[in-house]
Amino acid sequence: MPLRVVIVGGGAGGIGAAGGVKQAAPDAEVTVFTEFEDVAYSPCGIPYVHGREIDDFASLFLADKEAYVQAGIDIHYETRVTSIDPDRRTVHVEEPAGDIGDVPYDRLIVATGFDYADPGVPGTDLGGLYYVKNIRRAMEWDKVLDSVSRAVVVEASPLGLEMTTALAHRGIETHLIDPRPWPLADVADPDIMAPVEESWAEMGVIMHFTTKLEGFLGDRTVRAVATSTGELPCELAVVCTHKQPNNALARAAGLEIGSTGGLIVDERMETSRPGVFGAGDCVELPHGVTWVPVQGLSGSHAYAQGKAAGVNAAGGERRYSPVYVPWAMVAGKWMIGGVSFGETLAKALGIPYVVGLADGISRARYYPGVRKTRVKLLGEPGTLRLIGAQMVGGEGIKERADFLAMAVRTGVTLEDLAWMENVYSPPIGALNEPIALAAQNALSRLKS
Amino acid sequence: MPLRVVIVGGGAGGIGAAGGVKQAAPDAEVTVFTEFEDVAYSPCGIPYVHGREIDDFASLFLADKEAYVQAGIDIHYETRVTSIDPDRRTVHVEEPAGDIGDVPYDRLIVATGFDYADPGVPGTDLGGLYYVKNIRRAMEWDKVLDSVSRAVVVEASPLGLEMTTALAHRGIETHLIDPRPWPLADVADPDIMAPVEESWAEMGVIMHFTTKLEGFLGDRTVRAVATSTGELPCELAVVCTHKQPNNALARAAGLEIGSTGGLIVDERMETSRPGVFGAGDCVELPHGVTWVPVQGLSGSHAYAQGKAAGVNAAGGERRYSPVYVPWAMVAGKWMIGGVSFGETLAKALGIPYVVGLADGISRARYYPGVRKTRVKLLGEPGTLRLIGAQMVGGEGIKERADFLAMAVRTGVTLEDLAWMENVYSPPIGALNEPIALAAQNALSRLKS
């Protein structure tokens, strides 16, 4: 009898898992249950349709439903898994039309994703509060945006940065509120974010930092956001609070949950119950430098975790964790990115470090399109192993973050980076690579 | 008495060396002799002024002469070093106005650069033959280009690729001839160069491969280039032959010369004579994978070698070699690049390898500006250590080449790359990093 694998969730983690199972065991029976009408679209693209960088939502869909049928993956849309029974190895499933009953599995993969943290203030039941997630809802909201002249983005999270940039780009008067002193303050350093703030100001964004959300005001629909520094009239509030692991099901089934609220998994993505795997925003994983559990990473993390979980569930062998978390995004007129952590987070965690900082350039100084490229590197005192990085620039930030994540993982030192070989070609790279300059800066600080 | 350091050559190697000396020994007396009117401009920028991507030659200059005086570096322009006497530790120097005589040194740095290989055919004494090197001559040639309607670029070397692209961009009917079967054939693989050739065809370039140069025809000025496949009428021929180490001085002084014609130096950039160092296009260095000596690398290599030579000459300690040679450039409408070697060179050298190839993308599939990103990775059979890479794409090629050069240097494997963490953000990076896809492809070929 073929292996029966049930996957709860049709996002990047769940779809990655389905692919992973089929890769390792082509004959396995793979069943995916999702609450939504679709799978395999790019939710990460939604802000860019709102911002008019991308023409339409249709282009965000990756594969049609038939493609999954062809691949032997049985996807059940608009279907809820209401409980998991790991002893009997079944999940209980409901459709809008009624109860489906218990579905047996040999291996289960939990990829239930995230929910936005409840803002915990009055007025969250009003209309005009937008939680960016499902593409069908996004299509409806996009029409609403045509009549919005003022919007408030709640929290300068990664999504908050994208939505602020998108709404400003669309010509909406955009206010950004966040209780912390600068955007993305739990991840990025203030000197990295300063150019982003400047560019938002140029784009007309009105920023309100160290400003607490106190409530949403209005009758049936929001007409203002109440904050610790005053009321902000608006027709729309985009709620970009923390992405919390959606683990009600797993918790009820007795699967072990960690300090972040994420499912605890081993390096094979297996949970505390043998045969039950986890992937994506609902799991937590150890950070490779600090061994602190982290959660809520990117879509590529979710997809890769799903693949690993699927391969392992099907009897293969693929190790995934720990993670070093390369990240990068566009915010305002800049790209920001990094690996692991910056100075702010290192200090908060009590991690000792040495630091190097350089303002390099992305092309020859005289070549059109050249952009400033600021790189900050953190090294472990003594060994000088790279332990973190932060960057802001105009091009090549994603690729540098990928590079530096591998460098942290493999134990590359600031000494190695200081004297690294680099490409120099006027249209695409400067004589001095900014990473090397930052590493040289760290070494020279140590000498002085 | 302060340390007296004499540097022969004012290019990237020589100027890097001057900086290296001053960094390690600020009190040292640094004297630079150069045959030319200028130092510290970017010769690598010349093709882009010709191609009209850059507005003027003035922007290619980095620092004015006064800046070197301020930095305590004594530069003698339009001055020839005619001999080196390593026993007496002197160089003999001539100016246009006459003999200067012997100049003593404590440490000598030879950074005499390259000369284009003599094409070895009749007609090299004609006018209309352009060897791209000195910026003053380039300014004169740029005026000539205004009246050129047909040009022939001789050899599809890196400079040949840049000049072909530049002349076509300027609207000149451009013919490219090369005796080998595809452009950059001694470095790049044909599947990497194919998109470049297609884009050149779109730009109107007429390519003549497996075509030998037989001579330059004309009375006083070239009117045609004779080749093994026929005559090509033209008003200009750009000679982009191999860059040979310019080592007449070093050879006469008895310094040891290697198989490529480059000065042999140790990992501290010291030649066979203690106290005499070498840097830039006149030296050869071991390749870190093959230990075959290589020569004629990039401006950033020359500059970094100069820095290392200068630091060591001044009593500091900096190791430089071996090299892994990340490279990248714009050719036609593409960026090409790589590290170490591709399949063609590996085969020619008899190096066994496993290979992985993937056609990835540079951004989310639906994001404007997305470009195909082809990555080919070569691994050592058994260990699967990365030993070479080749790429063609539209963005992020330089940064990936830098990354992969460090990966080769530090022993990263195809297994590591296959499951690397990567940034995913629609405007700047795809869900699947092309490097990871290529590595996965290599692993799947090994299994099948």
mmCIF file of N, CA and C in Angstrom, chain B residues 317-419:
data_model
loop_
_atom_site.group_PDB
_atom_site.id
_atom_site.type_symbol
_atom_site.label_atom_id
_atom_site.label_comp_id
_atom_site.label_asym_id
_atom_site.label_seq_id
_atom_site.Cartn_x
_atom_site.Cartn_y
_atom_site.Cartn_z
ATOM 1 N N GLU B 317 52.700 42.315 7.118
ATOM 2 C CA GLU B 317 52.512 40.903 6.785
ATOM 3 C C GLU B 317 51.127 40.728 6.193
ATOM 4 N N ARG B 318 51.066 40.494 4.882
ATOM 5 C CA ARG B 318 49.769 40.182 4.284
ATOM 6 C C ARG B 318 49.937 39.129 3.199
ATOM 7 N N ARG B 319 49.286 38.014 3.348
ATOM 8 C CA ARG B 319 49.319 36.963 2.336
ATOM 9 C C ARG B 319 48.301 37.282 1.258
ATOM 10 N N TYR B 320 48.651 36.971 0.018
ATOM 11 C CA TYR B 320 47.700 37.258 -1.057
ATOM 12 C C TYR B 320 47.233 35.994 -1.784
ATOM 13 N N SER B 321 48.158 35.290 -2.406
ATOM 14 C CA SER B 321 47.749 34.177 -3.270
ATOM 15 C C SER B 321 47.421 32.939 -2.449
ATOM 16 N N PRO B 322 46.815 31.895 -2.996
ATOM 17 C CA PRO B 322 46.434 31.713 -4.394
ATOM 18 C C PRO B 322 45.172 32.486 -4.759
ATOM 19 N N VAL B 323 44.852 32.452 -6.058
ATOM 20 C CA VAL B 323 43.669 33.161 -6.556
ATOM 21 C C VAL B 323 42.630 32.167 -7.078
ATOM 22 N N TYR B 324 41.377 32.601 -6.981
ATOM 23 C CA TYR B 324 40.263 31.774 -7.470
ATOM 24 C C TYR B 324 39.497 32.483 -8.594
ATOM 25 N N VAL B 325 39.834 33.741 -8.812
ATOM 26 C CA VAL B 325 39.461 34.513 -9.988
ATOM 27 C C VAL B 325 37.964 34.636 -10.250
ATOM 28 N N PRO B 326 37.242 35.314 -9.355
ATOM 29 C CA PRO B 326 35.892 35.726 -9.742
ATOM 30 C C PRO B 326 36.001 36.745 -10.865
ATOM 31 N N TRP B 327 35.098 36.641 -11.837
ATOM 32 C CA TRP B 327 35.084 37.608 -12.938
ATOM 33 C C TRP B 327 33.648 37.833 -13.366
ATOM 34 N N ALA B 328 33.387 38.991 -13.905
ATOM 35 C CA ALA B 328 32.064 39.283 -14.466
ATOM 36 C C ALA B 328 32.176 40.529 -15.310
ATOM 37 N N MET B 329 31.304 40.640 -16.288
ATOM 38 C CA MET B 329 31.314 41.804 -17.164
ATOM 39 C C MET B 329 29.987 41.883 -17.899
ATOM 40 N N VAL B 330 29.765 43.035 -18.520
ATOM 41 C CA VAL B 330 28.612 43.190 -19.395
ATOM 42 C C VAL B 330 29.062 42.890 -20.815
ATOM 43 N N ALA B 331 28.285 42.064 -21.528
ATOM 44 C CA ALA B 331 28.592 41.779 -22.935
ATOM 45 C C ALA B 331 27.260 41.712 -23.668
ATOM 46 N N GLY B 332 27.117 42.537 -24.694
ATOM 47 C CA GLY B 332 25.821 42.644 -25.349
ATOM 48 C C GLY B 332 24.803 43.106 -24.327
ATOM 49 N N LYS B 333 23.682 42.390 -24.268
ATOM 50 C CA LYS B 333 22.627 42.796 -23.332
ATOM 51 C C LYS B 333 22.631 41.951 -22.057
ATOM 52 N N TRP B 334 23.713 41.251 -21.819
ATOM 53 C CA TRP B 334 23.790 40.335 -20.678
ATOM 54 C C TRP B 334 24.973 40.647 -19.795
ATOM 55 N N MET B 335 24.910 40.097 -18.589
ATOM 56 C CA MET B 335 26.081 40.015 -17.726
ATOM 57 C C MET B 335 26.544 38.564 -17.750
ATOM 58 N N ILE B 336 27.846 38.382 -17.879
ATOM 59 C CA ILE B 336 28.411 37.041 -17.781
ATOM 60 C C ILE B 336 29.425 37.048 -16.648
ATOM 61 N N GLY B 337 29.704 35.894 -16.122
ATOM 62 C CA GLY B 337 30.682 35.842 -15.047
ATOM 63 C C GLY B 337 30.937 34.424 -14.601
ATOM 64 N N GLY B 338 31.825 34.308 -13.644
ATOM 65 C CA GLY B 338 32.144 32.995 -13.133
ATOM 66 C C GLY B 338 33.261 33.051 -12.121
ATOM 67 N N VAL B 339 33.721 31.868 -11.795
ATOM 68 C CA VAL B 339 34.821 31.702 -10.851
ATOM 69 C C VAL B 339 35.663 30.548 -11.340
ATOM 70 N N SER B 340 36.976 30.690 -11.221
ATOM 71 C CA SER B 340 37.867 29.562 -11.413
ATOM 72 C C SER B 340 37.843 29.092 -12.865
ATOM 73 N N PHE B 341 37.001 28.151 -13.218
ATOM 74 C CA PHE B 341 36.922 27.720 -14.611
ATOM 75 C C PHE B 341 35.559 27.107 -14.903
ATOM 76 N N GLY B 342 35.263 26.959 -16.197
ATOM 77 C CA GLY B 342 34.046 26.302 -16.644
ATOM 78 C C GLY B 342 34.376 24.925 -17.199
ATOM 79 N N GLU B 343 33.411 24.351 -17.896
ATOM 80 C CA GLU B 343 33.611 22.989 -18.410
ATOM 81 C C GLU B 343 34.702 22.917 -19.468
ATOM 82 N N THR B 344 34.727 23.922 -20.359
ATOM 83 C CA THR B 344 35.684 23.891 -21.461
ATOM 84 C C THR B 344 37.119 23.851 -20.943
ATOM 85 N N LEU B 345 37.403 24.748 -19.996
ATOM 86 C CA LEU B 345 38.763 24.828 -19.474
ATOM 87 C C LEU B 345 39.089 23.610 -18.607
ATOM 88 N N ALA B 346 38.103 23.156 -17.841
ATOM 89 C CA ALA B 346 38.333 21.968 -17.006
ATOM 90 C C ALA B 346 38.710 20.777 -17.890
ATOM 91 N N LYS B 347 37.972 20.624 -18.988
ATOM 92 C CA LYS B 347 38.287 19.521 -19.917
ATOM 93 C C LYS B 347 39.678 19.699 -20.503
ATOM 94 N N ALA B 348 39.992 20.923 -20.926
ATOM 95 C CA ALA B 348 41.297 21.181 -21.541
ATOM 96 C C ALA B 348 42.428 20.876 -20.563
ATOM 97 N N LEU B 349 42.192 21.143 -19.283
ATOM 98 C CA LEU B 349 43.222 20.917 -18.274
ATOM 99 C C LEU B 349 43.192 19.486 -17.736
ATOM 100 N N GLY B 350 42.189 18.708 -18.173
ATOM 101 C CA GLY B 350 42.090 17.325 -17.689
ATOM 102 C C GLY B 350 41.626 17.213 -16.251
ATOM 103 N N ILE B 351 40.853 18.198 -15.808
ATOM 104 C CA ILE B 351 40.363 18.190 -14.426
ATOM 105 C C ILE B 351 39.006 17.483 -14.382
ATOM 106 N N PRO B 352 38.890 16.405 -13.604
ATOM 107 C CA PRO B 352 37.582 15.743 -13.518
ATOM 108 C C PRO B 352 36.592 16.596 -12.740
ATOM 109 N N TYR B 353 35.324 16.517 -13.115
ATOM 110 C CA TYR B 353 34.315 17.337 -12.415
ATOM 111 C C TYR B 353 32.940 16.708 -12.568
ATOM 112 N N VAL B 354 32.059 17.077 -11.637
ATOM 113 C CA VAL B 354 30.623 16.852 -11.814
ATOM 114 C C VAL B 354 30.009 18.217 -12.047
ATOM 115 N N VAL B 355 28.871 18.251 -12.736
ATOM 116 C CA VAL B 355 28.331 19.545 -13.145
ATOM 117 C C VAL B 355 26.839 19.626 -12.835
ATOM 118 N N GLY B 356 26.395 20.833 -12.523
ATOM 119 C CA GLY B 356 24.970 21.111 -12.369
ATOM 120 C C GLY B 356 24.639 22.384 -13.109
ATOM 121 N N LEU B 357 23.464 22.421 -13.734
ATOM 122 C CA LEU B 357 23.084 23.575 -14.545
ATOM 123 C C LEU B 357 21.631 23.911 -14.254
ATOM 124 N N ALA B 358 21.332 25.192 -14.121
ATOM 125 C CA ALA B 358 19.932 25.588 -13.934
ATOM 126 C C ALA B 358 19.680 26.932 -14.586
ATOM 127 N N ASP B 359 18.486 27.078 -15.148
ATOM 128 C CA ASP B 359 18.017 28.368 -15.624
ATOM 129 C C ASP B 359 17.031 28.908 -14.599
ATOM 130 N N GLY B 360 17.527 29.760 -13.726
ATOM 131 C CA GLY B 360 16.679 30.401 -12.730
ATOM 132 C C GLY B 360 16.296 31.791 -13.179
ATOM 133 N N ILE B 361 15.786 32.559 -12.245
ATOM 134 C CA ILE B 361 15.372 33.935 -12.528
ATOM 135 C C ILE B 361 15.863 34.848 -11.417
ATOM 136 N N SER B 362 15.938 36.143 -11.748
ATOM 137 C CA SER B 362 16.578 37.089 -10.833
ATOM 138 C C SER B 362 15.611 37.734 -9.855
ATOM 139 N N ARG B 363 14.330 37.715 -10.162
ATOM 140 C CA ARG B 363 13.309 38.304 -9.300
ATOM 141 C C ARG B 363 12.105 37.355 -9.342
ATOM 142 N N ALA B 364 11.020 37.731 -8.666
ATOM 143 C CA ALA B 364 9.812 36.935 -8.826
ATOM 144 C C ALA B 364 9.443 36.939 -10.310
ATOM 145 N N ARG B 365 8.992 35.801 -10.753
ATOM 146 C CA ARG B 365 8.647 35.557 -12.155
ATOM 147 C C ARG B 365 7.735 36.617 -12.755
ATOM 148 N N TYR B 366 6.918 37.250 -11.913
ATOM 149 C CA TYR B 366 5.946 38.233 -12.387
ATOM 150 C C TYR B 366 6.413 39.660 -12.195
ATOM 151 N N TYR B 367 7.625 39.861 -11.645
ATOM 152 C CA TYR B 367 8.042 41.221 -11.322
ATOM 153 C C TYR B 367 8.760 41.865 -12.508
ATOM 154 N N PRO B 368 8.381 43.108 -12.843
ATOM 155 C CA PRO B 368 9.023 43.767 -13.996
ATOM 156 C C PRO B 368 10.548 43.781 -13.861
ATOM 157 N N GLY B 369 11.217 43.550 -14.970
ATOM 158 C CA GLY B 369 12.680 43.576 -14.960
ATOM 159 C C GLY B 369 13.295 42.222 -14.648
ATOM 160 N N VAL B 370 12.471 41.206 -14.401
ATOM 161 C CA VAL B 370 13.006 39.869 -14.126
ATOM 162 C C VAL B 370 13.833 39.383 -15.319
ATOM 163 N N ARG B 371 14.963 38.759 -15.044
ATOM 164 C CA ARG B 371 15.827 38.244 -16.106
ATOM 165 C C ARG B 371 16.187 36.785 -15.845
ATOM 166 N N LYS B 372 16.389 36.074 -16.917
ATOM 167 C CA LYS B 372 16.876 34.710 -16.797
ATOM 168 C C LYS B 372 18.262 34.730 -16.143
ATOM 169 N N THR B 373 18.534 33.787 -15.279
ATOM 170 C CA THR B 373 19.834 33.691 -14.620
ATOM 171 C C THR B 373 20.301 32.250 -14.729
ATOM 172 N N ARG B 374 21.196 32.004 -15.671
ATOM 173 C CA ARG B 374 21.707 30.641 -15.856
ATOM 174 C C ARG B 374 22.960 30.464 -14.998
ATOM 175 N N VAL B 375 22.963 29.430 -14.202
ATOM 176 C CA VAL B 375 24.119 29.137 -13.353
ATOM 177 C C VAL B 375 24.588 27.715 -13.634
ATOM 178 N N LYS B 376 25.889 27.583 -13.821
ATOM 179 C CA LYS B 376 26.512 26.268 -13.970
ATOM 180 C C LYS B 376 27.568 26.121 -12.876
ATOM 181 N N LEU B 377 27.518 25.032 -12.167
ATOM 182 C CA LEU B 377 28.476 24.799 -11.082
ATOM 183 C C LEU B 377 29.264 23.527 -11.358
ATOM 184 N N LEU B 378 30.559 23.570 -11.089
ATOM 185 C CA LEU B 378 31.420 22.399 -11.230
ATOM 186 C C LEU B 378 31.901 21.985 -9.842
ATOM 187 N N GLY B 379 31.782 20.693 -9.562
ATOM 188 C CA GLY B 379 32.235 20.183 -8.272
ATOM 189 C C GLY B 379 33.282 19.100 -8.455
ATOM 190 N N GLU B 380 34.080 18.925 -7.418
ATOM 191 C CA GLU B 380 35.085 17.870 -7.423
ATOM 192 C C GLU B 380 34.376 16.533 -7.193
ATOM 193 N N PRO B 381 34.601 15.549 -8.058
ATOM 194 C CA PRO B 381 33.945 14.254 -7.847
ATOM 195 C C PRO B 381 34.299 13.709 -6.458
ATOM 196 N N GLY B 382 33.323 13.107 -5.807
ATOM 197 C CA GLY B 382 33.592 12.537 -4.483
ATOM 198 C C GLY B 382 33.315 13.531 -3.368
ATOM 199 N N THR B 383 34.203 14.506 -3.208
ATOM 200 C CA THR B 383 34.008 15.487 -2.124
ATOM 201 C C THR B 383 32.874 16.453 -2.428
ATOM 202 N N LEU B 384 32.582 16.663 -3.720
ATOM 203 C CA LEU B 384 31.585 17.637 -4.193
ATOM 204 C C LEU B 384 31.932 19.070 -3.815
ATOM 205 N N ARG B 385 33.197 19.312 -3.471
ATOM 206 C CA ARG B 385 33.623 20.702 -3.255
ATOM 207 C C ARG B 385 33.448 21.490 -4.541
ATOM 208 N N LEU B 386 32.947 22.715 -4.416
ATOM 209 C CA LEU B 386 32.816 23.588 -5.580
ATOM 210 C C LEU B 386 34.209 23.902 -6.116
ATOM 211 N N ILE B 387 34.409 23.742 -7.431
ATOM 212 C CA ILE B 387 35.713 24.077 -8.020
ATOM 213 C C ILE B 387 35.602 25.067 -9.171
ATOM 214 N N GLY B 388 34.389 25.367 -9.614
ATOM 215 C CA GLY B 388 34.255 26.341 -10.689
ATOM 216 C C GLY B 388 32.805 26.717 -10.900
ATOM 217 N N ALA B 389 32.591 27.841 -11.582
ATOM 218 C CA ALA B 389 31.227 28.289 -11.846
ATOM 219 C C ALA B 389 31.211 29.190 -13.070
ATOM 220 N N GLN B 390 30.072 29.194 -13.758
ATOM 221 C CA GLN B 390 29.855 30.098 -14.884
ATOM 222 C C GLN B 390 28.408 30.564 -14.829
ATOM 223 N N MET B 391 28.184 31.806 -15.235
ATOM 224 C CA MET B 391 26.840 32.374 -15.151
ATOM 225 C C MET B 391 26.579 33.331 -16.303
ATOM 226 N N VAL B 392 25.306 33.442 -16.657
ATOM 227 C CA VAL B 392 24.869 34.522 -17.546
ATOM 228 C C VAL B 392 23.497 34.961 -17.051
ATOM 229 N N GLY B 393 23.310 36.284 -16.971
ATOM 230 C CA GLY B 393 22.048 36.798 -16.452
ATOM 231 C C GLY B 393 21.953 38.290 -16.642
ATOM 232 N N GLY B 394 20.971 38.867 -15.993
ATOM 233 C CA GLY B 394 20.724 40.291 -16.180
ATOM 234 C C GLY B 394 21.011 41.145 -14.967
ATOM 235 N N GLU B 395 21.181 40.526 -13.816
ATOM 236 C CA GLU B 395 21.540 41.280 -12.608
ATOM 237 C C GLU B 395 22.107 40.323 -11.577
ATOM 238 N N GLY B 396 22.905 40.891 -10.657
ATOM 239 C CA GLY B 396 23.416 40.102 -9.547
ATOM 240 C C GLY B 396 24.498 39.098 -9.920
ATOM 241 N N ILE B 397 25.091 39.226 -11.083
ATOM 242 C CA ILE B 397 26.122 38.273 -11.495
ATOM 243 C C ILE B 397 27.450 38.560 -10.788
ATOM 244 N N LYS B 398 27.805 39.803 -10.672
ATOM 245 C CA LYS B 398 29.041 40.191 -9.975
ATOM 246 C C LYS B 398 29.021 39.700 -8.524
ATOM 247 N N GLU B 399 27.907 39.931 -7.848
ATOM 248 C CA GLU B 399 27.824 39.558 -6.435
ATOM 249 C C GLU B 399 27.858 38.033 -6.278
ATOM 250 N N ARG B 400 27.224 37.324 -7.192
ATOM 251 C CA ARG B 400 27.257 35.859 -7.120
ATOM 252 C C ARG B 400 28.672 35.342 -7.396
ATOM 253 N N ALA B 401 29.396 35.986 -8.312
ATOM 254 C CA ALA B 401 30.773 35.552 -8.596
ATOM 255 C C ALA B 401 31.647 35.752 -7.358
ATOM 256 N N ASP B 402 31.475 36.886 -6.680
ATOM 257 C CA ASP B 402 32.237 37.125 -5.447
ATOM 258 C C ASP B 402 31.924 36.040 -4.413
ATOM 259 N N PHE B 403 30.655 35.753 -4.268
ATOM 260 C CA PHE B 403 30.199 34.720 -3.324
ATOM 261 C C PHE B 403 30.861 33.387 -3.653
ATOM 262 N N LEU B 404 30.757 32.990 -4.915
ATOM 263 C CA LEU B 404 31.224 31.656 -5.283
ATOM 264 C C LEU B 404 32.748 31.551 -5.220
ATOM 265 N N ALA B 405 33.449 32.679 -5.421
ATOM 266 C CA ALA B 405 34.908 32.640 -5.265
ATOM 267 C C ALA B 405 35.263 32.327 -3.811
ATOM 268 N N MET B 406 34.550 32.940 -2.881
ATOM 269 C CA MET B 406 34.789 32.640 -1.462
ATOM 270 C C MET B 406 34.379 31.197 -1.165
ATOM 271 N N ALA B 407 33.323 30.736 -1.817
ATOM 272 C CA ALA B 407 32.869 29.360 -1.601
ATOM 273 C C ALA B 407 33.927 28.353 -2.060
ATOM 274 N N VAL B 408 34.543 28.610 -3.216
ATOM 275 C CA VAL B 408 35.609 27.719 -3.690
ATOM 276 C C VAL B 408 36.782 27.770 -2.704
ATOM 277 N N ARG B 409 37.142 28.971 -2.312
ATOM 278 C CA ARG B 409 38.289 29.163 -1.410
ATOM 279 C C ARG B 409 38.095 28.423 -0.085
ATOM 280 N N THR B 410 36.861 28.447 0.434
ATOM 281 C CA THR B 410 36.651 27.909 1.787
ATOM 282 C C THR B 410 36.114 26.477 1.788
ATOM 283 N N GLY B 411 35.986 25.874 0.593
ATOM 284 C CA GLY B 411 35.621 24.452 0.575
ATOM 285 C C GLY B 411 34.136 24.164 0.697
ATOM 286 N N VAL B 412 33.302 25.114 0.295
ATOM 287 C CA VAL B 412 31.849 24.887 0.301
ATOM 288 C C VAL B 412 31.514 23.823 -0.751
ATOM 289 N N THR B 413 30.579 22.947 -0.446
ATOM 290 C CA THR B 413 30.238 21.850 -1.358
ATOM 291 C C THR B 413 28.929 22.124 -2.102
ATOM 292 N N LEU B 414 28.692 21.339 -3.138
ATOM 293 C CA LEU B 414 27.430 21.431 -3.877
ATOM 294 C C LEU B 414 26.255 21.099 -2.960
ATOM 295 N N GLU B 415 26.474 20.214 -2.019
ATOM 296 C CA GLU B 415 25.449 19.868 -1.022
ATOM 297 C C GLU B 415 25.101 21.127 -0.198
ATOM 298 N N ASP B 416 26.116 21.845 0.260
ATOM 299 C CA ASP B 416 25.880 23.097 1.008
ATOM 300 C C ASP B 416 25.069 24.080 0.167
ATOM 301 N N LEU B 417 25.451 24.224 -1.097
ATOM 302 C CA LEU B 417 24.803 25.219 -1.961
ATOM 303 C C LEU B 417 23.380 24.798 -2.317
ATOM 304 N N ALA B 418 23.164 23.497 -2.457
ATOM 305 C CA ALA B 418 21.843 23.011 -2.853
ATOM 306 C C ALA B 418 20.791 23.408 -1.819
ATOM 307 N N TRP B 419 21.169 23.393 -0.556
ATOM 308 C CA TRP B 419 20.191 23.670 0.508
ATOM 309 C C TRP B 419 20.509 24.968 1.220
#
